[in-house]
JSON list of C-alpha atoms in Angstrom, two decimals:
[
{"chain": "A", "resi": 50, "resn": "MET", "atom": "CA", "xyz": [156.15, 111.18, 77.07]},
{"chain": "A", "resi": 51, "resn": "LYS", "atom": "CA", "xyz": [153.99, 107.73, 78.03]},
{"chain": "A", "resi": 52, "resn": "LYS", "atom": "CA", "xyz": [150.22, 108.47, 78.19]},
{"chain": "A", "resi": 53, "resn": "VAL", "atom": "CA", "xyz": [148.54, 106.60, 81.18]},
{"chain": "A", "resi": 54, "resn": "GLY", "atom": "CA", "xyz": [144.62, 106.16, 81.26]},
{"chain": "A", "resi": 55, "resn": "VAL", "atom": "CA", "xyz": [143.42, 106.66, 85.29]},
{"chain": "A", "resi": 56, "resn": "VAL", "atom": "CA", "xyz": [140.06, 105.68, 85.60]},
{"chain": "A", "resi": 57, "resn": "LEU", "atom": "CA", "xyz": [137.82, 107.02, 88.13]},
{"chain": "A", "resi": 58, "resn": "GLY", "atom": "CA", "xyz": [134.47, 106.41, 89.30]},
{"chain": "A", "resi": 59, "resn": "GLY", "atom": "CA", "xyz": [133.41, 108.91, 91.26]},
{"chain": "A", "resi": 60, "resn": "CYS", "atom": "CA", "xyz": [135.50, 111.22, 94.65]},
{"chain": "A", "resi": 61, "resn": "GLY", "atom": "CA", "xyz": [135.28, 109.29, 98.06]},
{"chain": "A", "resi": 62, "resn": "VAL", "atom": "CA", "xyz": [136.30, 106.66, 99.60]},
{"chain": "A", "resi": 63, "resn": "GLN", "atom": "CA", "xyz": [132.66, 105.37, 100.26]},
{"chain": "A", "resi": 64, "resn": "ASP", "atom": "CA", "xyz": [130.89, 105.55, 97.03]},
{"chain": "A", "resi": 65, "resn": "GLY", "atom": "CA", "xyz": [133.40, 106.80, 94.77]},
{"chain": "A", "resi": 66, "resn": "SER", "atom": "CA", "xyz": [137.34, 106.70, 93.87]},
{"chain": "A", "resi": 67, "resn": "GLU", "atom": "CA", "xyz": [139.39, 106.90, 96.90]},
{"chain": "A", "resi": 68, "resn": "ILE", "atom": "CA", "xyz": [140.94, 110.13, 96.72]},
{"chain": "A", "resi": 69, "resn": "HIS", "atom": "CA", "xyz": [144.42, 109.37, 98.20]},
{"chain": "A", "resi": 70, "resn": "GLU", "atom": "CA", "xyz": [144.80, 106.60, 96.05]},
{"chain": "A", "resi": 71, "resn": "ALA", "atom": "CA", "xyz": [143.76, 108.63, 92.95]},
{"chain": "A", "resi": 72, "resn": "VAL", "atom": "CA", "xyz": [146.25, 111.08, 93.75]},
{"chain": "A", "resi": 73, "resn": "SER", "atom": "CA", "xyz": [148.94, 109.55, 94.42]},
{"chain": "A", "resi": 74, "resn": "VAL", "atom": "CA", "xyz": [148.73, 107.77, 91.24]},
{"chain": "A", "resi": 75, "resn": "LEU", "atom": "CA", "xyz": [148.97, 111.10, 89.76]},
{"chain": "A", "resi": 76, "resn": "LEU", "atom": "CA", "xyz": [151.97, 112.28, 91.52]},
{"chain": "A", "resi": 77, "resn": "ALA", "atom": "CA", "xyz": [153.50, 109.19, 90.66]},
{"chain": "A", "resi": 78, "resn": "LEU", "atom": "CA", "xyz": [152.84, 109.16, 87.45]},
{"chain": "A", "resi": 79, "resn": "ALA", "atom": "CA", "xyz": [153.83, 112.60, 86.66]},
{"chain": "A", "resi": 80, "resn": "ARG", "atom": "CA", "xyz": [157.08, 112.24, 88.98]},
{"chain": "A", "resi": 81, "resn": "LYS", "atom": "CA", "xyz": [158.06, 109.55, 86.26]},
{"chain": "A", "resi": 82, "resn": "GLY", "atom": "CA", "xyz": [157.59, 111.65, 83.47]},
{"chain": "A", "resi": 83, "resn": "ALA", "atom": "CA", "xyz": [154.12, 110.12, 82.54]},
{"chain": "A", "resi": 84, "resn": "GLN", "atom": "CA", "xyz": [151.08, 112.12, 81.67]},
{"chain": "A", "resi": 85, "resn": "ALA", "atom": "CA", "xyz": [147.83, 111.20, 83.34]},
{"chain": "A", "resi": 86, "resn": "VAL", "atom": "CA", "xyz": [144.70, 111.08, 81.39]},
{"chain": "A", "resi": 87, "resn": "CYS", "atom": "CA", "xyz": [141.38, 110.87, 83.69]},
{"chain": "A", "resi": 88, "resn": "LEU", "atom": "CA", "xyz": [138.47, 109.08, 82.63]},
{"chain": "A", "resi": 89, "resn": "ALA", "atom": "CA", "xyz": [135.29, 108.15, 83.93]},
{"chain": "A", "resi": 90, "resn": "PRO", "atom": "CA", "xyz": [131.94, 106.54, 82.74]},
{"chain": "A", "resi": 91, "resn": "ALA", "atom": "CA", "xyz": [128.95, 109.18, 82.80]},
{"chain": "A", "resi": 92, "resn": "GLY", "atom": "CA", "xyz": [125.98, 108.45, 84.94]},
{"chain": "A", "resi": 93, "resn": "PRO", "atom": "CA", "xyz": [124.86, 108.12, 88.44]},
{"chain": "A", "resi": 94, "resn": "GLN", "atom": "CA", "xyz": [126.67, 106.65, 91.07]},
{"chain": "A", "resi": 95, "resn": "ALA", "atom": "CA", "xyz": [125.35, 103.34, 92.49]},
{"chain": "A", "resi": 96, "resn": "ARG", "atom": "CA", "xyz": [124.71, 105.29, 96.03]},
{"chain": "A", "resi": 97, "resn": "VAL", "atom": "CA", "xyz": [125.82, 108.70, 97.89]},
{"chain": "A", "resi": 98, "resn": "MET", "atom": "CA", "xyz": [127.28, 108.68, 100.92]},
{"chain": "A", "resi": 99, "resn": "ASN", "atom": "CA", "xyz": [128.11, 111.23, 103.54]},
{"chain": "A", "resi": 100, "resn": "HIS", "atom": "CA", "xyz": [131.37, 110.74, 104.27]},
{"chain": "A", "resi": 101, "resn": "ALA", "atom": "CA", "xyz": [131.33, 112.60, 107.55]},
{"chain": "A", "resi": 102, "resn": "ALA", "atom": "CA", "xyz": [128.29, 110.57, 109.08]},
{"chain": "A", "resi": 103, "resn": "GLY", "atom": "CA", "xyz": [129.39, 107.38, 107.40]},
{"chain": "A", "resi": 104, "resn": "ALA", "atom": "CA", "xyz": [125.45, 106.83, 106.36]},
{"chain": "A", "resi": 105, "resn": "PRO", "atom": "CA", "xyz": [123.83, 106.88, 102.62]},
{"chain": "A", "resi": 106, "resn": "VAL", "atom": "CA", "xyz": [122.07, 110.07, 101.71]},
{"chain": "A", "resi": 107, "resn": "GLU", "atom": "CA", "xyz": [118.99, 110.39, 98.84]},
{"chain": "A", "resi": 108, "resn": "GLU", "atom": "CA", "xyz": [120.69, 112.07, 96.03]},
{"chain": "A", "resi": 109, "resn": "SER", "atom": "CA", "xyz": [122.12, 111.14, 92.92]},
{"chain": "A", "resi": 110, "resn": "ARG", "atom": "CA", "xyz": [125.39, 112.06, 91.53]},
{"chain": "A", "resi": 111, "resn": "ASP", "atom": "CA", "xyz": [127.00, 111.90, 88.56]},
{"chain": "A", "resi": 112, "resn": "MET", "atom": "CA", "xyz": [130.49, 109.47, 87.93]},
{"chain": "A", "resi": 113, "resn": "LEU", "atom": "CA", "xyz": [131.76, 111.97, 85.54]},
{"chain": "A", "resi": 114, "resn": "VAL", "atom": "CA", "xyz": [131.14, 115.01, 87.32]},
{"chain": "A", "resi": 115, "resn": "GLU", "atom": "CA", "xyz": [132.03, 113.62, 90.77]},
{"chain": "A", "resi": 116, "resn": "SER", "atom": "CA", "xyz": [135.43, 112.46, 89.34]},
{"chain": "A", "resi": 117, "resn": "ALA", "atom": "CA", "xyz": [136.08, 115.81, 87.49]},
{"chain": "A", "resi": 118, "resn": "ARG", "atom": "CA", "xyz": [136.95, 116.93, 91.12]},
{"chain": "A", "resi": 119, "resn": "ILE", "atom": "CA", "xyz": [139.94, 114.77, 91.42]},
{"chain": "A", "resi": 120, "resn": "ALA", "atom": "CA", "xyz": [140.90, 115.43, 87.69]},
{"chain": "A", "resi": 121, "resn": "ARG", "atom": "CA", "xyz": [140.33, 119.59, 88.48]},
{"chain": "A", "resi": 122, "resn": "GLY", "atom": "CA", "xyz": [138.56, 119.32, 85.82]},
{"chain": "A", "resi": 123, "resn": "ASP", "atom": "CA", "xyz": [140.83, 117.90, 82.94]},
{"chain": "A", "resi": 124, "resn": "ILE", "atom": "CA", "xyz": [138.58, 114.45, 82.37]},
{"chain": "A", "resi": 125, "resn": "PHE", "atom": "CA", "xyz": [136.89, 112.75, 79.26]},
{"chain": "A", "resi": 126, "resn": "THR", "atom": "CA", "xyz": [134.22, 110.43, 78.92]},
{"chain": "A", "resi": 127, "resn": "LEU", "atom": "CA", "xyz": [135.25, 106.43, 79.16]},
{"chain": "A", "resi": 128, "resn": "ALA", "atom": "CA", "xyz": [132.86, 106.20, 76.08]},
{"chain": "A", "resi": 129, "resn": "ASP", "atom": "CA", "xyz": [135.19, 108.53, 74.13]},
{"chain": "A", "resi": 130, "resn": "ALA", "atom": "CA", "xyz": [138.41, 107.00, 75.12]},
{"chain": "A", "resi": 131, "resn": "LYS", "atom": "CA", "xyz": [140.53, 105.66, 72.52]},
{"chain": "A", "resi": 132, "resn": "VAL", "atom": "CA", "xyz": [142.87, 103.31, 73.94]},
{"chain": "A", "resi": 133, "resn": "GLY", "atom": "CA", "xyz": [145.22, 103.56, 71.11]},
{"chain": "A", "resi": 134, "resn": "GLU", "atom": "CA", "xyz": [146.08, 106.76, 72.10]},
{"chain": "A", "resi": 135, "resn": "LEU", "atom": "CA", "xyz": [147.50, 105.55, 75.53]},
{"chain": "A", "resi": 136, "resn": "ASP", "atom": "CA", "xyz": [150.27, 103.42, 76.77]},
{"chain": "A", "resi": 137, "resn": "ALA", "atom": "CA", "xyz": [148.58, 102.21, 79.95]},
{"chain": "A", "resi": 138, "resn": "ILE", "atom": "CA", "xyz": [145.79, 102.14, 82.74]},
{"chain": "A", "resi": 139, "resn": "VAL", "atom": "CA", "xyz": [145.51, 102.42, 85.97]},
{"chain": "A", "resi": 140, "resn": "ILE", "atom": "CA", "xyz": [142.44, 101.81, 88.36]},
{"chain": "A", "resi": 141, "resn": "PRO", "atom": "CA", "xyz": [142.64, 103.02, 91.61]},
{"chain": "A", "resi": 142, "resn": "GLY", "atom": "CA", "xyz": [140.55, 102.02, 94.70]},
{"chain": "A", "resi": 143, "resn": "GLY", "atom": "CA", "xyz": [137.27, 103.09, 96.93]},
{"chain": "A", "resi": 144, "resn": "PHE", "atom": "CA", "xyz": [134.03, 101.97, 96.64]},
{"chain": "A", "resi": 145, "resn": "GLY", "atom": "CA", "xyz": [133.22, 103.48, 93.46]},
{"chain": "A", "resi": 146, "resn": "ALA", "atom": "CA", "xyz": [135.49, 100.20, 92.06]},
{"chain": "A", "resi": 147, "resn": "ALA", "atom": "CA", "xyz": [133.25, 97.90, 93.40]},
{"chain": "A", "resi": 148, "resn": "LEU", "atom": "CA", "xyz": [130.15, 99.68, 93.30]},
{"chain": "A", "resi": 149, "resn": "ASN", "atom": "CA", "xyz": [130.12, 101.65, 90.16]},
{"chain": "A", "resi": 150, "resn": "LEU", "atom": "CA", "xyz": [133.12, 100.64, 87.77]},
{"chain": "A", "resi": 151, "resn": "SER", "atom": "CA", "xyz": [132.10, 97.21, 88.71]},
{"chain": "A", "resi": 152, "resn": "ASN", "atom": "CA", "xyz": [128.93, 95.43, 90.82]},
{"chain": "A", "resi": 153, "resn": "PHE", "atom": "CA", "xyz": [131.51, 93.37, 92.69]},
{"chain": "A", "resi": 154, "resn": "ALA", "atom": "CA", "xyz": [130.36, 94.80, 96.17]},
{"chain": "A", "resi": 155, "resn": "ASN", "atom": "CA", "xyz": [126.87, 93.21, 95.55]},
{"chain": "A", "resi": 156, "resn": "VAL", "atom": "CA", "xyz": [127.56, 90.09, 93.42]},
{"chain": "A", "resi": 157, "resn": "GLY", "atom": "CA", "xyz": [130.90, 88.96, 94.32]},
{"chain": "A", "resi": 158, "resn": "ALA", "atom": "CA", "xyz": [132.29, 86.86, 91.96]},
{"chain": "A", "resi": 159, "resn": "ASP", "atom": "CA", "xyz": [129.10, 87.01, 89.87]},
{"chain": "A", "resi": 160, "resn": "MET", "atom": "CA", "xyz": [130.40, 90.42, 89.03]},
{"chain": "A", "resi": 161, "resn": "GLU", "atom": "CA", "xyz": [129.82, 92.70, 85.90]},
{"chain": "A", "resi": 162, "resn": "ILE", "atom": "CA", "xyz": [132.10, 95.19, 84.90]},
{"chain": "A", "resi": 163, "resn": "HIS", "atom": "CA", "xyz": [130.53, 98.61, 83.55]},
{"chain": "A", "resi": 164, "resn": "ALA", "atom": "CA", "xyz": [129.26, 98.79, 80.26]},
{"chain": "A", "resi": 165, "resn": "ASP", "atom": "CA", "xyz": [131.60, 101.36, 79.13]},
{"chain": "A", "resi": 166, "resn": "LEU", "atom": "CA", "xyz": [134.73, 100.41, 80.89]},
{"chain": "A", "resi": 167, "resn": "GLN", "atom": "CA", "xyz": [134.55, 96.51, 79.73]},
{"chain": "A", "resi": 168, "resn": "PRO", "atom": "CA", "xyz": [135.21, 97.14, 76.02]},
{"chain": "A", "resi": 169, "resn": "PHE", "atom": "CA", "xyz": [137.70, 99.23, 76.89]},
{"chain": "A", "resi": 170, "resn": "LEU", "atom": "CA", "xyz": [139.74, 97.19, 78.87]},
{"chain": "A", "resi": 171, "resn": "SER", "atom": "CA", "xyz": [138.93, 94.63, 76.63]},
{"chain": "A", "resi": 172, "resn": "ALA", "atom": "CA", "xyz": [140.48, 96.56, 73.80]},
{"chain": "A", "resi": 173, "resn": "ALA", "atom": "CA", "xyz": [143.59, 97.66, 76.53]},
{"chain": "A", "resi": 174, "resn": "TYR", "atom": "CA", "xyz": [144.30, 93.93, 77.29]},
{"chain": "A", "resi": 175, "resn": "ARG", "atom": "CA", "xyz": [143.68, 92.38, 73.68]},
{"chain": "A", "resi": 176, "resn": "ALA", "atom": "CA", "xyz": [146.51, 95.77, 72.40]},
{"chain": "A", "resi": 177, "resn": "GLY", "atom": "CA", "xyz": [149.27, 94.72, 74.81]},
{"chain": "A", "resi": 178, "resn": "LYS", "atom": "CA", "xyz": [148.56, 97.39, 76.94]},
{"chain": "A", "resi": 179, "resn": "PRO", "atom": "CA", "xyz": [149.84, 97.21, 80.49]},
{"chain": "A", "resi": 180, "resn": "ILE", "atom": "CA", "xyz": [146.72, 97.68, 83.22]},
{"chain": "A", "resi": 181, "resn": "CYS", "atom": "CA", "xyz": [147.33, 98.15, 86.92]},
{"chain": "A", "resi": 182, "resn": "ALA", "atom": "CA", "xyz": [144.39, 98.40, 89.64]},
{"chain": "A", "resi": 183, "resn": "LEU", "atom": "CA", "xyz": [144.57, 99.14, 92.83]},
{"chain": "A", "resi": 184, "resn": "CYS", "atom": "CA", "xyz": [143.26, 98.31, 96.36]},
{"chain": "A", "resi": 185, "resn": "ILE", "atom": "CA", "xyz": [139.61, 96.53, 95.95]},
{"chain": "A", "resi": 186, "resn": "ALA", "atom": "CA", "xyz": [139.80, 97.35, 91.83]},
{"chain": "A", "resi": 187, "resn": "PRO", "atom": "CA", "xyz": [141.39, 93.92, 91.28]},
{"chain": "A", "resi": 188, "resn": "PRO", "atom": "CA", "xyz": [138.67, 91.94, 90.96]},
{"chain": "A", "resi": 189, "resn": "ILE", "atom": "CA", "xyz": [137.77, 94.11, 87.98]},
{"chain": "A", "resi": 190, "resn": "LEU", "atom": "CA", "xyz": [141.15, 92.28, 86.32]},
{"chain": "A", "resi": 191, "resn": "ALA", "atom": "CA", "xyz": [140.24, 88.88, 87.75]},
{"chain": "A", "resi": 192, "resn": "LYS", "atom": "CA", "xyz": [136.49, 89.43, 85.52]},
{"chain": "A", "resi": 193, "resn": "LEU", "atom": "CA", "xyz": [138.49, 90.44, 82.22]},
{"chain": "A", "resi": 194, "resn": "MET", "atom": "CA", "xyz": [140.74, 87.97, 82.57]},
{"chain": "A", "resi": 195, "resn": "GLN", "atom": "CA", "xyz": [138.00, 85.39, 82.71]},
{"chain": "A", "resi": 196, "resn": "GLN", "atom": "CA", "xyz": [136.68, 87.43, 79.93]},
{"chain": "A", "resi": 197, "resn": "GLU", "atom": "CA", "xyz": [139.50, 86.72, 77.92]},
{"chain": "A", "resi": 198, "resn": "GLY", "atom": "CA", "xyz": [139.68, 83.21, 78.33]},
{"chain": "A", "resi": 199, "resn": "VAL", "atom": "CA", "xyz": [142.37, 83.24, 80.34]},
{"chain": "A", "resi": 200, "resn": "LYS", "atom": "CA", "xyz": [143.10, 81.52, 83.89]},
{"chain": "A", "resi": 201, "resn": "GLY", "atom": "CA", "xyz": [145.39, 81.91, 86.42]},
{"chain": "A", "resi": 202, "resn": "ALA", "atom": "CA", "xyz": [146.58, 85.53, 86.16]},
{"chain": "A", "resi": 203, "resn": "LYS", "atom": "CA", "xyz": [148.45, 86.27, 89.55]},
{"chain": "A", "resi": 204, "resn": "LEU", "atom": "CA", "xyz": [146.77, 89.25, 91.16]},
{"chain": "A", "resi": 205, "resn": "THR", "atom": "CA", "xyz": [146.45, 90.87, 94.37]},
{"chain": "A", "resi": 206, "resn": "ILE", "atom": "CA", "xyz": [144.07, 92.24, 96.74]},
{"chain": "A", "resi": 207, "resn": "GLY", "atom": "CA", "xyz": [146.64, 92.19, 99.62]},
{"chain": "A", "resi": 208, "resn": "SER", "atom": "CA", "xyz": [145.40, 89.48, 102.04]},
{"chain": "A", "resi": 209, "resn": "ASP", "atom": "CA", "xyz": [141.38, 89.62, 102.37]},
{"chain": "A", "resi": 210, "resn": "ALA", "atom": "CA", "xyz": [140.66, 86.16, 102.77]},
{"chain": "A", "resi": 211, "resn": "GLY", "atom": "CA", "xyz": [137.11, 86.52, 101.14]},
{"chain": "A", "resi": 212, "resn": "THR", "atom": "CA", "xyz": [137.91, 88.97, 98.13]},
{"chain": "A", "resi": 213, "resn": "ALA", "atom": "CA", "xyz": [140.72, 86.44, 97.03]},
{"chain": "A", "resi": 214, "resn": "ALA", "atom": "CA", "xyz": [138.22, 83.89, 97.32]},
{"chain": "A", "resi": 215, "resn": "ALA", "atom": "CA", "xyz": [136.03, 85.72, 94.67]},
{"chain": "A", "resi": 216, "resn": "MET", "atom": "CA", "xyz": [138.79, 86.45, 92.25]},
{"chain": "A", "resi": 217, "resn": "GLU", "atom": "CA", "xyz": [140.17, 82.68, 92.47]},
{"chain": "A", "resi": 218, "resn": "ALA", "atom": "CA", "xyz": [136.54, 81.75, 91.97]},
{"chain": "A", "resi": 219, "resn": "LEU", "atom": "CA", "xyz": [136.48, 84.12, 88.52]},
{"chain": "A", "resi": 220, "resn": "GLY", "atom": "CA", "xyz": [139.81, 81.43, 87.40]},
{"chain": "A", "resi": 221, "resn": "GLN", "atom": "CA", "xyz": [142.57, 83.90, 88.71]},
{"chain": "A", "resi": 222, "resn": "THR", "atom": "CA", "xyz": [145.72, 83.09, 91.35]},
{"chain": "A", "resi": 223, "resn": "HIS", "atom": "CA", "xyz": [145.65, 85.38, 94.15]},
{"chain": "A", "resi": 224, "resn": "VAL", "atom": "CA", "xyz": [149.24, 86.41, 96.05]},
{"chain": "A", "resi": 225, "resn": "ALA", "atom": "CA", "xyz": [149.69, 87.61, 99.23]},
{"chain": "A", "resi": 226, "resn": "ALA", "atom": "CA", "xyz": [151.06, 91.09, 99.47]},
{"chain": "A", "resi": 227, "resn": "SER", "atom": "CA", "xyz": [151.78, 93.77, 101.57]},
{"chain": "A", "resi": 228, "resn": "ALA", "atom": "CA", "xyz": [150.46, 97.57, 101.72]},
{"chain": "A", "resi": 229, "resn": "THR", "atom": "CA", "xyz": [154.23, 98.32, 100.23]},
{"chain": "A", "resi": 230, "resn": "GLU", "atom": "CA", "xyz": [154.58, 95.58, 97.54]},
{"chain": "A", "resi": 231, "resn": "ALA", "atom": "CA", "xyz": [153.18, 95.03, 93.93]},
{"chain": "A", "resi": 232, "resn": "VAL", "atom": "CA", "xyz": [151.97, 91.82, 92.27]},
{"chain": "A", "resi": 233, "resn": "VAL", "atom": "CA", "xyz": [153.44, 91.60, 88.44]},
{"chain": "A", "resi": 234, "resn": "ASP", "atom": "CA", "xyz": [151.89, 89.47, 86.13]},
{"chain": "A", "resi": 235, "resn": "PRO", "atom": "CA", "xyz": [154.40, 89.92, 82.84]},
{"chain": "A", "resi": 236, "resn": "ASP", "atom": "CA", "xyz": [152.58, 87.43, 80.84]},
{"chain": "A", "resi": 237, "resn": "HIS", "atom": "CA", "xyz": [149.63, 89.45, 81.03]},
{"chain": "A", "resi": 238, "resn": "LYS", "atom": "CA", "xyz": [150.72, 92.98, 81.68]},
{"chain": "A", "resi": 239, "resn": "LEU", "atom": "CA", "xyz": [148.78, 93.41, 84.99]},
{"chain": "A", "resi": 240, "resn": "VAL", "atom": "CA", "xyz": [149.74, 95.05, 87.95]},
{"chain": "A", "resi": 241, "resn": "THR", "atom": "CA", "xyz": [148.25, 94.98, 91.26]},
{"chain": "A", "resi": 242, "resn": "GLY", "atom": "CA", "xyz": [148.61, 96.43, 94.48]},
{"chain": "A", "resi": 243, "resn": "PRO", "atom": "CA", "xyz": [146.63, 96.56, 98.02]},
{"chain": "A", "resi": 244, "resn": "ALA", "atom": "CA", "xyz": [147.07, 100.35, 98.26]},
{"chain": "A", "resi": 245, "resn": "TYR", "atom": "CA", "xyz": [144.41, 101.09, 101.44]},
{"chain": "A", "resi": 246, "resn": "MET", "atom": "CA", "xyz": [143.22, 97.80, 101.95]},
{"chain": "A", "resi": 247, "resn": "LEU", "atom": "CA", "xyz": [146.28, 97.47, 104.08]},
{"chain": "A", "resi": 248, "resn": "ALA", "atom": "CA", "xyz": [148.04, 100.48, 103.85]},
{"chain": "A", "resi": 249, "resn": "GLN", "atom": "CA", "xyz": [148.24, 102.35, 107.57]},
{"chain": "A", "resi": 250, "resn": "ASN", "atom": "CA", "xyz": [148.57, 106.26, 106.47]},
{"chain": "A", "resi": 251, "resn": "VAL", "atom": "CA", "xyz": [149.03, 108.11, 103.52]},
{"chain": "A", "resi": 252, "resn": "ALA", "atom": "CA", "xyz": [152.68, 107.34, 103.36]},
{"chain": "A", "resi": 253, "resn": "GLU", "atom": "CA", "xyz": [152.55, 103.89, 103.17]},
{"chain": "A", "resi": 254, "resn": "LEU", "atom": "CA", "xyz": [150.09, 104.10, 100.83]},
{"chain": "A", "resi": 255, "resn": "TYR", "atom": "CA", "xyz": [152.17, 106.25, 98.58]},
{"chain": "A", "resi": 256, "resn": "GLU", "atom": "CA", "xyz": [154.97, 103.95, 98.45]},
{"chain": "A", "resi": 257, "resn": "GLY", "atom": "CA", "xyz": [153.05, 100.61, 97.72]},
{"chain": "A", "resi": 258, "resn": "ILE", "atom": "CA", "xyz": [151.49, 102.87, 94.48]},
{"chain": "A", "resi": 259, "resn": "ASP", "atom": "CA", "xyz": [154.58, 103.89, 93.73]},
{"chain": "A", "resi": 260, "resn": "LYS", "atom": "CA", "xyz": [155.87, 100.47, 93.52]},
{"chain": "A", "resi": 261, "resn": "ALA", "atom": "CA", "xyz": [153.02, 99.76, 91.13]},
{"chain": "A", "resi": 262, "resn": "ILE", "atom": "CA", "xyz": [153.56, 102.76, 89.12]},
{"chain": "A", "resi": 263, "resn": "ASP", "atom": "CA", "xyz": [157.10, 102.08, 88.71]},
{"chain": "A", "resi": 264, "resn": "GLU", "atom": "CA", "xyz": [156.15, 98.36, 87.68]},
{"chain": "A", "resi": 265, "resn": "LEU", "atom": "CA", "xyz": [153.61, 99.63, 85.22]},
{"chain": "A", "resi": 266, "resn": "LEU", "atom": "CA", "xyz": [155.86, 101.88, 83.19]},
{"chain": "A", "resi": 267, "resn": "ARG", "atom": "CA", "xyz": [158.22, 99.01, 83.40]},
{"chain": "A", "resi": 268, "resn": "LEU", "atom": "CA", "xyz": [156.18, 96.93, 81.33]}
]
């Protein structure tokens, strides 16, 4: 059975991992006979949002603790994760990918990857493990490729011009895609999909994520 690390960065679209996307990833993996291993960094989120009001609140929440809500408690700290025990990696979207797992939302192409996630992804890439990023998470792969000295890796954010430009500023190639498509870069074993950057409902979302997970496991 293939083991796939699912990297979470909180719980909730506005301040953590997008719940529909994360659950769709877990469902797609289970339906294809793969075991999901949920991972998250420990430490405070960049912000905490009241999702009912759509406004920030003065609270501090821990990424690992919040991610454990999605994982139903079965979660491991990213700092302790062993790449050699995994066959592939998936990073769902949600603003946690751009606020907690990286600082892309604040600085764009000048972004940095979270201090626990960067060496984990670097080790996975160098070991030839396929990596998938969804929704707003693909800039993390664009930055990773830049750090690994790669130019022209094929990635998608869907069709958002600003985010695509930032990824290209990192030296990579943006490929436009619809909500139900996945972009595969077989040379670098990368899979990306727009997810809720374009999906209009959870059914369309799942169709695209299911396709991305198919491609990931094929690699």
